[in-house]
Short mmCIF file of C-alpha atoms and ligand atoms in Angstrom, two decimals:
data_model
loop_
_atom_site.label_atom_id
_atom_site.label_comp_id
_atom_site.label_asym_id
_atom_site.label_seq_id
_atom_site.Cartn_x
_atom_site.Cartn_y
_atom_site.Cartn_z
CA MET M 1 0.00 0.00 0.00
CA ASN M 2 0.97 3.62 -0.50
CA ARG M 3 2.72 4.45 2.72
CA GLU M 4 4.78 7.25 1.18
CA ASP M 5 1.55 9.20 0.57
CA PHE M 6 1.40 9.88 4.33
CA PRO M 7 4.23 12.28 5.28
CA ILE M 8 3.53 12.15 9.03
CA LEU M 9 4.56 8.49 9.18
CA ASN M 10 8.09 9.36 8.20
CA GLN M 11 9.30 10.51 11.61
CA GLN M 12 10.89 9.23 14.80
CA VAL M 13 9.47 9.12 18.31
CA TYR M 14 12.05 8.69 21.10
CA ASN M 15 14.60 8.04 18.32
CA LYS M 16 12.56 5.07 17.07
CA PRO M 17 10.63 4.98 13.78
CA LEU M 18 7.00 5.89 14.44
CA ILE M 19 4.61 2.94 14.29
CA TYR M 20 1.11 4.36 14.21
CA PHE M 21 -1.42 1.79 15.44
CA ASP M 22 -4.09 4.22 16.72
CA ASN M 23 -6.12 4.30 13.54
CA ALA M 24 -9.46 3.58 15.19
CA ALA M 25 -9.03 6.91 17.01
CA THR M 26 -8.05 8.78 13.84
CA THR M 27 -6.23 7.93 10.63
CA GLN M 28 -3.39 9.92 9.14
CA LYS M 29 -3.98 12.01 6.03
CA PRO M 30 -2.53 11.47 2.56
CA MET M 31 -0.88 14.37 0.67
CA MET M 32 -3.90 14.51 -1.66
CA VAL M 33 -6.09 15.56 1.27
CA ILE M 34 -3.52 17.93 2.81
CA ASP M 35 -3.01 19.59 -0.60
CA ALA M 36 -6.76 19.91 -1.16
CA LEU M 37 -7.11 21.79 2.14
CA SER M 38 -4.28 24.19 1.44
CA ASP M 39 -5.44 24.67 -2.20
CA TYR M 40 -8.89 25.56 -0.96
CA TYR M 41 -7.57 28.23 1.41
CA ARG M 42 -5.09 29.55 -1.14
CA THR M 43 -7.53 29.82 -4.03
CA ILE M 44 -11.31 29.74 -3.41
CA ASN M 45 -11.99 30.24 0.30
CA SER M 46 -15.35 32.04 0.64
CA ASN M 47 -18.77 31.51 2.13
CA ILE M 48 -21.07 29.32 0.09
CA HIS M 49 -24.64 29.24 -1.27
CA ARG M 50 -25.36 32.94 -0.74
CA GLY M 51 -22.64 34.63 -2.74
CA VAL M 52 -22.99 36.09 -6.24
CA HIS M 53 -19.25 36.49 -6.64
CA SER M 54 -17.00 34.03 -8.44
CA LEU M 55 -15.13 32.65 -5.44
CA SER M 56 -18.37 31.88 -3.65
CA GLN M 57 -19.77 30.18 -6.72
CA GLN M 58 -16.66 28.04 -7.13
CA ALA M 59 -16.64 27.07 -3.45
CA THR M 60 -20.36 26.23 -3.61
CA GLU M 61 -19.80 24.08 -6.66
CA GLU M 62 -16.92 22.18 -5.03
CA PHE M 63 -18.99 21.71 -1.88
CA GLU M 64 -21.93 20.25 -3.78
CA ILE M 65 -19.64 18.03 -5.89
CA ALA M 66 -18.34 16.63 -2.60
CA ARG M 67 -21.89 15.89 -1.47
CA LYS M 68 -22.41 13.88 -4.65
CA ALA M 69 -19.12 12.05 -4.04
CA VAL M 70 -20.35 11.02 -0.56
CA GLN M 71 -23.70 9.98 -2.04
CA GLN M 72 -21.92 7.74 -4.50
CA PHE M 73 -19.46 6.46 -1.84
CA ILE M 74 -22.25 5.05 0.34
CA HIS M 75 -24.65 4.56 -2.58
CA ALA M 76 -27.43 6.80 -1.27
CA ALA M 77 -30.46 7.29 -3.51
CA HIS M 78 -30.30 11.12 -3.42
CA ASP M 79 -27.59 13.69 -2.72
CA HIS M 80 -30.00 15.63 -0.48
CA GLU M 81 -29.96 12.64 1.89
CA ILE M 82 -26.33 13.53 2.72
CA ILE M 83 -26.11 16.01 5.60
CA PHE M 84 -22.69 17.40 6.53
CA THR M 85 -21.94 17.54 10.26
CA ARG M 86 -18.84 17.87 12.44
CA GLY M 87 -18.49 14.11 12.86
CA ALA M 88 -20.20 10.90 13.93
CA THR M 89 -20.95 12.36 17.35
CA GLU M 90 -22.81 15.32 15.92
CA SER M 91 -24.56 13.10 13.37
CA ILE M 92 -25.89 10.81 16.10
CA ASN M 93 -26.91 13.78 18.26
CA LEU M 94 -28.73 15.17 15.22
CA VAL M 95 -30.68 11.94 14.68
CA ALA M 96 -31.51 11.56 18.39
CA ALA M 97 -32.61 15.19 18.74
CA SER M 98 -34.54 15.61 15.48
CA PHE M 99 -36.06 12.14 15.29
CA GLY M 100 -36.78 12.41 19.01
CA ARG M 101 -38.51 15.81 18.78
CA THR M 102 -40.61 14.53 15.91
CA TYR M 103 -41.58 11.02 16.92
CA ILE M 104 -40.74 10.11 20.55
CA GLN M 105 -43.45 10.29 23.20
CA GLU M 106 -43.57 9.36 26.86
CA GLY M 107 -43.40 5.60 27.34
CA ASP M 108 -41.75 4.94 23.96
CA GLU M 109 -38.69 2.69 23.75
CA ILE M 110 -35.31 3.00 22.04
CA ILE M 111 -33.00 0.02 21.54
CA ILE M 112 -29.20 0.31 21.48
CA SER M 113 -26.55 -2.34 22.16
CA GLU M 114 -24.16 -3.10 24.99
CA MET M 115 -21.15 -2.44 22.74
CA GLU M 116 -21.96 1.14 21.74
CA HIS M 117 -19.49 4.00 21.88
CA HIS M 118 -20.58 6.64 24.42
CA SER M 119 -21.55 8.75 21.38
CA ASN M 120 -24.31 6.26 20.66
CA ILE M 121 -25.49 5.98 24.27
CA VAL M 122 -25.56 9.45 25.80
CA PRO M 123 -27.61 11.26 23.09
CA TRP M 124 -30.31 8.59 23.51
CA GLN M 125 -30.18 8.99 27.28
CA PHE M 126 -30.72 12.75 26.84
CA LEU M 127 -33.74 11.97 24.69
CA CYS M 128 -35.14 9.42 27.15
CA GLU M 129 -34.78 11.92 29.97
CA ASP M 130 -36.48 14.70 27.99
CA ARG M 131 -39.33 12.59 26.71
CA GLY M 132 -39.84 10.02 29.45
CA ALA M 133 -38.81 7.25 27.07
CA LYS M 134 -36.97 4.05 27.98
CA LEU M 135 -33.63 2.65 26.78
CA GLN M 136 -33.35 -1.09 26.03
CA VAL M 137 -30.01 -2.81 25.44
CA ILE M 138 -29.07 -5.76 23.21
CA PRO M 139 -26.38 -7.70 25.14
CA PHE M 140 -23.25 -9.32 23.70
CA ASP M 141 -21.63 -12.65 24.56
CA GLU M 142 -18.14 -13.52 25.81
CA LYS M 143 -16.66 -13.53 22.30
CA GLY M 144 -17.99 -10.02 21.76
CA GLU M 145 -20.83 -10.92 19.40
CA LEU M 146 -24.26 -9.36 19.76
CA CYS M 147 -26.99 -11.72 21.00
CA ILE M 148 -29.21 -11.12 17.99
CA ASP M 149 -31.51 -13.94 19.10
CA GLN M 150 -32.61 -11.64 21.94
CA LEU M 151 -33.48 -8.71 19.69
CA GLU M 152 -36.95 -9.90 18.73
CA ALA M 153 -37.94 -10.14 22.41
CA LEU M 154 -36.74 -6.56 23.06
CA ILE M 155 -38.91 -5.10 20.31
CA THR M 156 -42.37 -4.05 21.53
CA PRO M 157 -45.17 -1.96 20.01
CA ARG M 158 -43.53 1.03 21.78
CA THR M 159 -40.11 0.57 20.10
CA ARG M 160 -39.49 3.65 17.95
CA ILE M 161 -35.87 3.24 16.76
CA ILE M 162 -32.86 0.92 17.02
CA ALA M 163 -29.39 2.55 17.08
CA VAL M 164 -26.49 0.16 16.70
CA THR M 165 -22.85 0.25 15.73
CA HIS M 166 -21.68 -1.31 12.47
CA VAL M 167 -18.22 -2.08 13.89
CA SER M 168 -17.17 -1.92 17.56
CA ASN M 169 -14.23 0.40 18.16
CA SER M 170 -13.13 -1.61 21.23
CA LEU M 171 -13.83 -5.20 20.23
CA GLY M 172 -13.49 -4.95 16.47
CA THR M 173 -16.73 -6.92 16.04
CA ILE M 174 -18.43 -6.41 12.69
CA ASN M 175 -22.12 -6.63 13.54
CA PRO M 176 -24.67 -8.33 11.27
CA ILE M 177 -26.47 -5.06 10.70
CA LYS M 178 -28.37 -6.25 7.64
CA GLU M 179 -29.93 -8.96 9.80
CA ILE M 180 -30.73 -6.41 12.53
CA ILE M 181 -32.29 -4.06 9.98
CA ASP M 182 -34.41 -6.86 8.49
CA ILE M 183 -35.70 -7.89 11.93
CA ALA M 184 -36.41 -4.26 12.86
CA HIS M 185 -38.20 -3.50 9.59
CA ALA M 186 -40.36 -6.60 9.98
CA HIS M 187 -41.68 -4.74 13.05
CA HIS M 188 -41.77 -1.35 11.23
CA VAL M 189 -38.93 -0.01 13.40
CA PRO M 190 -36.28 2.20 11.73
CA VAL M 191 -32.55 1.63 12.32
CA MET M 192 -29.71 4.11 12.76
CA VAL M 193 -26.25 2.67 12.14
CA ASP M 194 -23.13 4.17 13.72
CA GLY M 195 -20.67 3.64 10.89
CA ALA M 196 -17.72 5.52 12.45
CA GLN M 197 -15.52 2.40 12.46
CA ALA M 198 -16.84 0.86 9.26
CA VAL M 199 -16.54 3.30 6.36
CA ALA M 200 -12.74 3.21 6.11
CA HIS M 201 -12.56 -0.58 6.09
CA GLY M 202 -15.02 -1.86 3.50
CA ALA M 203 -17.74 -0.86 1.06
CA VAL M 204 -20.96 0.49 2.57
CA ASP M 205 -24.17 0.50 0.54
CA VAL M 206 -26.97 2.19 2.46
CA GLN M 207 -29.60 1.14 -0.07
CA ALA M 208 -28.56 -2.53 0.03
CA LEU M 209 -28.52 -2.37 3.84
CA ASP M 210 -31.81 -0.46 3.77
CA CYS M 211 -30.75 1.40 6.94
CA ASP M 212 -32.74 4.51 7.80
CA PHE M 213 -29.76 6.55 9.05
CA TYR M 214 -26.00 6.03 8.73
CA CYS M 215 -23.53 8.23 10.66
CA PHE M 216 -19.78 8.59 10.27
CA SER M 217 -16.74 10.86 10.70
CA GLY M 218 -14.30 11.93 8.02
CA HIS M 219 -11.20 11.85 10.20
CA LYS M 220 -11.30 8.06 10.64
CA MET M 221 -11.25 7.62 6.85
CA TYR M 222 -8.21 9.74 5.89
CA ALA M 223 -10.17 13.02 5.71
CA PRO M 224 -9.69 16.15 7.87
CA MET M 225 -10.97 16.39 11.42
CA GLY M 226 -14.18 18.33 11.99
CA ILE M 227 -16.22 16.89 9.15
CA GLY M 228 -18.78 14.09 9.25
CA VAL M 229 -21.88 12.79 7.56
CA MET M 230 -25.42 11.94 8.57
CA TYR M 231 -27.19 9.97 5.89
CA GLY M 232 -30.95 9.74 6.32
CA LYS M 233 -33.68 8.37 4.11
CA GLU M 234 -35.60 11.16 2.44
CA ARG M 235 -38.90 10.03 3.95
CA TRP M 236 -37.59 10.62 7.49
CA LEU M 237 -35.63 13.79 6.75
CA LYS M 238 -38.64 15.42 5.11
CA GLU M 239 -40.74 14.88 8.22
CA MET M 240 -38.13 15.45 10.91
CA LYS M 241 -37.86 18.78 12.65
CA PRO M 242 -34.55 20.66 12.21
CA TYR M 243 -31.67 20.13 14.63
CA GLN M 244 -30.07 23.58 14.94
CA GLY M 245 -31.61 26.90 13.98
CA GLY M 246 -29.71 29.61 12.12
CA GLY M 247 -28.71 30.80 8.69
CA GLU M 248 -29.11 28.56 5.63
CA MET M 249 -31.66 26.21 7.22
CA ILE M 250 -34.54 28.67 6.81
CA SER M 251 -36.78 29.62 3.93
CA THR M 252 -38.45 32.68 5.48
CA VAL M 253 -38.12 34.24 8.92
CA THR M 254 -40.52 36.62 10.63
CA PHE M 255 -40.96 37.12 14.35
CA GLU M 256 -44.28 35.33 14.08
CA LYS M 257 -43.18 32.29 12.12
CA THR M 258 -40.19 30.71 10.42
CA THR M 259 -40.40 28.24 7.55
CA TYR M 260 -37.60 25.84 6.79
CA ASN M 261 -35.38 25.34 3.76
CA GLU M 262 -35.54 22.21 1.61
CA LEU M 263 -33.26 19.20 2.08
CA PRO M 264 -30.37 18.97 2.77
CA PHE M 265 -30.08 22.62 3.90
CA LYS M 266 -32.81 22.24 6.55
CA PHE M 267 -30.25 20.31 8.62
CA GLU M 268 -27.18 22.44 7.83
CA ALA M 269 -27.52 25.61 9.91
CA GLY M 270 -24.66 28.09 9.75
CA THR M 271 -21.45 28.19 7.75
CA PRO M 272 -20.21 24.67 7.07
CA ALA M 273 -16.59 23.44 7.03
CA VAL M 274 -16.21 23.94 3.28
CA GLY M 275 -12.49 23.14 3.06
CA ASP M 276 -12.95 19.99 5.15
CA VAL M 277 -15.83 18.83 2.94
CA ILE M 278 -13.55 19.20 -0.07
CA GLY M 279 -10.88 17.28 1.87
CA LEU M 280 -13.42 14.53 2.56
CA ARG M 281 -14.08 14.22 -1.15
CA LYS M 282 -10.34 13.84 -1.78
CA ALA M 283 -10.13 11.15 0.92
CA ILE M 284 -12.93 9.24 -0.79
CA GLU M 285 -11.08 9.58 -4.10
CA TYR M 286 -7.92 8.33 -2.40
CA MET M 287 -9.67 5.26 -1.02
CA GLN M 288 -11.34 4.55 -4.35
CA GLN M 289 -8.04 4.85 -6.21
CA THR M 290 -6.43 2.45 -3.73
CA GLY M 291 -9.45 0.16 -4.05
CA ILE M 292 -11.84 -0.25 -1.15
CA GLN M 293 -11.80 -4.04 -1.46
CA ASN M 294 -7.97 -3.98 -1.59
CA ILE M 295 -7.93 -1.99 1.64
CA ALA M 296 -10.39 -4.40 3.29
CA ASP M 297 -8.42 -7.49 2.18
CA TYR M 298 -5.08 -6.04 3.23
CA GLU M 299 -6.34 -5.01 6.67
CA GLN M 300 -7.79 -8.51 7.19
CA GLU M 301 -4.34 -9.91 6.45
CA LEU M 302 -2.82 -7.56 9.05
CA LEU M 303 -5.52 -8.53 11.56
CA GLN M 304 -4.87 -12.23 11.15
CA TYR M 305 -1.11 -11.81 11.29
CA GLY M 306 -1.25 -9.48 14.29
CA THR M 307 -3.61 -11.79 16.19
CA GLN M 308 -1.47 -14.84 15.53
CA GLU M 309 1.79 -13.12 16.51
CA LEU M 310 0.40 -11.44 19.65
CA LEU M 311 -1.07 -14.71 20.91
CA ARG M 312 2.47 -16.13 21.07
CA ILE M 313 3.04 -13.90 24.11
CA ASP M 314 2.55 -15.70 27.42
CA GLY M 315 -0.39 -14.36 29.42
CA LEU M 316 -1.75 -12.21 26.60
CA ARG M 317 -5.49 -12.34 26.06
CA ILE M 318 -7.49 -10.69 23.34
CA ILE M 319 -10.71 -8.94 24.32
CA GLY M 320 -13.09 -9.37 21.43
CA GLN M 321 -12.89 -12.64 19.52
CA ALA M 322 -15.84 -12.36 17.19
CA ALA M 323 -15.82 -14.43 14.01
CA HIS M 324 -16.13 -11.27 11.90
CA LYS M 325 -13.75 -8.55 13.00
CA ALA M 326 -12.28 -5.34 11.66
CA ALA M 327 -8.54 -4.72 12.10
CA VAL M 328 -8.77 -3.85 15.79
CA ILE M 329 -6.98 -5.88 18.47
CA SER M 330 -7.76 -5.07 22.10
CA PHE M 331 -5.66 -6.98 24.58
CA LEU M 332 -4.32 -7.31 28.11
CA VAL M 333 -1.17 -9.03 29.33
CA GLY M 334 -1.43 -10.69 32.77
CA ASN M 335 -2.26 -8.07 35.35
CA ILE M 336 -0.36 -5.27 33.64
CA HIS M 337 -2.34 -2.05 33.58
CA PRO M 338 -3.08 -0.96 30.00
CA TYR M 339 -1.80 2.55 30.72
CA ASP M 340 1.63 1.26 31.81
CA MET M 341 1.85 -0.88 28.69
CA GLY M 342 0.87 2.11 26.53
CA VAL M 343 3.59 4.32 27.99
CA LEU M 344 6.31 1.72 27.48
CA LEU M 345 5.15 1.09 23.92
CA ASP M 346 5.24 4.82 23.22
CA HIS M 347 8.86 4.91 24.41
CA GLN M 348 9.58 2.34 21.71
CA GLY M 349 7.91 4.47 19.05
CA VAL M 350 4.60 2.58 18.98
CA ALA M 351 1.36 4.60 19.21
CA VAL M 352 -1.54 2.57 20.63
CA ARG M 353 -4.60 3.60 22.57
CA THR M 354 -5.20 2.54 26.17
CA GLY M 355 -8.24 2.84 28.42
CA HIS M 356 -11.95 2.25 28.00
CA HIS M 357 -12.09 3.69 24.46
CA CYS M 358 -15.35 5.53 25.28
CA THR M 359 -17.07 2.19 25.80
CA GLN M 360 -17.29 1.81 29.57
CA PRO M 361 -20.16 -0.74 29.42
CA ILE M 362 -17.86 -3.09 27.44
CA MET M 363 -15.19 -2.82 30.14
CA ASP M 364 -17.84 -3.45 32.82
CA HIS M 365 -18.98 -6.55 30.91
CA TYR M 366 -15.48 -8.04 31.15
CA HIS M 367 -14.75 -6.55 34.62
CA ILE M 368 -11.59 -4.86 33.34
CA PRO M 369 -10.37 -1.27 33.69
CA GLY M 370 -9.54 -0.95 30.00
CA THR M 371 -7.48 -2.50 27.24
CA VAL M 372 -4.50 -1.79 25.05
CA ARG M 373 -5.81 -1.34 21.52
CA ALA M 374 -3.86 -1.67 18.31
CA SER M 375 -5.83 -0.75 15.20
CA PHE M 376 -4.50 -0.95 11.66
CA ALA M 377 -4.94 1.07 8.49
CA LEU M 378 -3.91 0.64 4.88
CA TYR M 379 -0.38 2.04 5.44
CA ASN M 380 0.61 -0.37 8.23
CA THR M 381 2.85 -3.36 7.56
CA LYS M 382 3.67 -6.83 8.87
CA GLU M 383 7.17 -5.57 9.69
CA GLU M 384 5.59 -2.99 11.99
CA ILE M 385 3.57 -5.74 13.63
CA ASP M 386 6.76 -7.76 14.20
CA PHE M 387 8.42 -4.78 15.88
CA PHE M 388 5.27 -4.13 17.90
CA VAL M 389 5.09 -7.71 19.19
CA GLN M 390 8.71 -7.48 20.32
CA ALA M 391 7.92 -4.16 21.97
CA VAL M 392 5.00 -5.73 23.87
CA GLN M 393 7.31 -8.55 24.97
CA LYS M 394 9.93 -6.09 26.15
CA ALA M 395 7.36 -4.01 28.05
CA THR M 396 5.92 -7.18 29.62
CA GLN M 397 9.35 -8.20 30.92
CA MET M 398 9.82 -4.77 32.46
CA LEU M 399 6.38 -4.61 34.05
CA GLN M 400 5.96 -8.14 35.36
N1 PMP S 501 -18.83 5.72 17.24
C1 PMP S 501 -17.77 4.92 17.22
C2 PMP S 501 -17.96 3.44 17.08
C3 PMP S 501 -16.49 5.46 17.34
O1 PMP S 501 -15.42 4.66 17.33
C4 PMP S 501 -16.33 6.85 17.47
C5 PMP S 501 -14.96 7.50 17.63
N2 PMP S 501 -14.10 6.84 18.49
C6 PMP S 501 -17.48 7.64 17.47
C7 PMP S 501 -18.72 7.05 17.33
C8 PMP S 501 -17.41 9.13 17.58
O2 PMP S 501 -16.72 9.69 16.52
P1 PMP S 501 -16.22 11.19 16.55
O3 PMP S 501 -15.44 11.35 17.82
O4 PMP S 501 -15.39 11.32 15.33
O5 PMP S 501 -17.44 12.06 16.51
#
């Protein structure tokens, strides 16, 4: 893969070559994306949609081309189903707030899962508190696979929405979301998918999945930070009340009454991150040029190799052993605290994440304080994994 496209990787940390295994937190950016950002600010920076002048028209055009690129990337039926946000967190908050204000009444129920990121728990808790609704939770088993057989029993006539992650950021589990969506739809319940950990690692087709909402961040798929997407089916977005009020989302404003703009602008109040949207388009282009299936296959190879090599270490256990996993390995060695392991790995040039990864219920499930998490991206190599395994061994010897 094209490692040389990522200039940040070519540096030393504590006089050791940087090994960046914190890709589930954020990926690094290829030159194509970095150049697109600086080109935007050097040549066409201006506010969009309202300007008659040339720069504004060019920026608007680039912005709307990017929306079409996202539409095509996730195979949405319409470009006005693509809403730009700051990231997955804002996208989920948007769905919870707008769907909630429109459809949730006292006594209604919302289903999430036990392996959700806090971003897909807390917004629903806000909603439940505001509306007097109730949160139900699909559990997972010891391997880290959702107990889908329990879903049917959780759905009642009061269930209004199911919000579930496509891929777990802590366990790596790839959930059978098509199956979940089919079960939910058989009961006329819509499904929101948190795709934050999925979009960079395989093709997503929202029409084939038939999901009602799909949320993700740009920065975990080689795009700039501060840009994300909320995909929603037109039928919901048309009915849903707006999320934030402000410029752009209105049609007419008087002190007596405001009417709202058409889709997608109804959900895009204020000045958007135009340069970052253009950067997101470049990241999509980059992934498509590399080949999304090539990326998926290569990362699976790294996952298998990394799992096999790590398991050679005495006392190492992997948290999350689902049959279908993305390239995320969470582990613990003996009684070593994940934080101590993380610090010693950093001193050897290896960047991993330690802690609860914003998934405290997962840590509670396993009665552990956290894990060490290595997560791979297209620019990582087996040689890096070899060095990493030695580094874990070295740290283990020092800490045990
Ligand atoms: N959901 C999942 C599964 C995630 O991994 C993350 C990021 N760690 C988020 C949501 C939130 O993404 P962001 O912080 O980019 O808004």
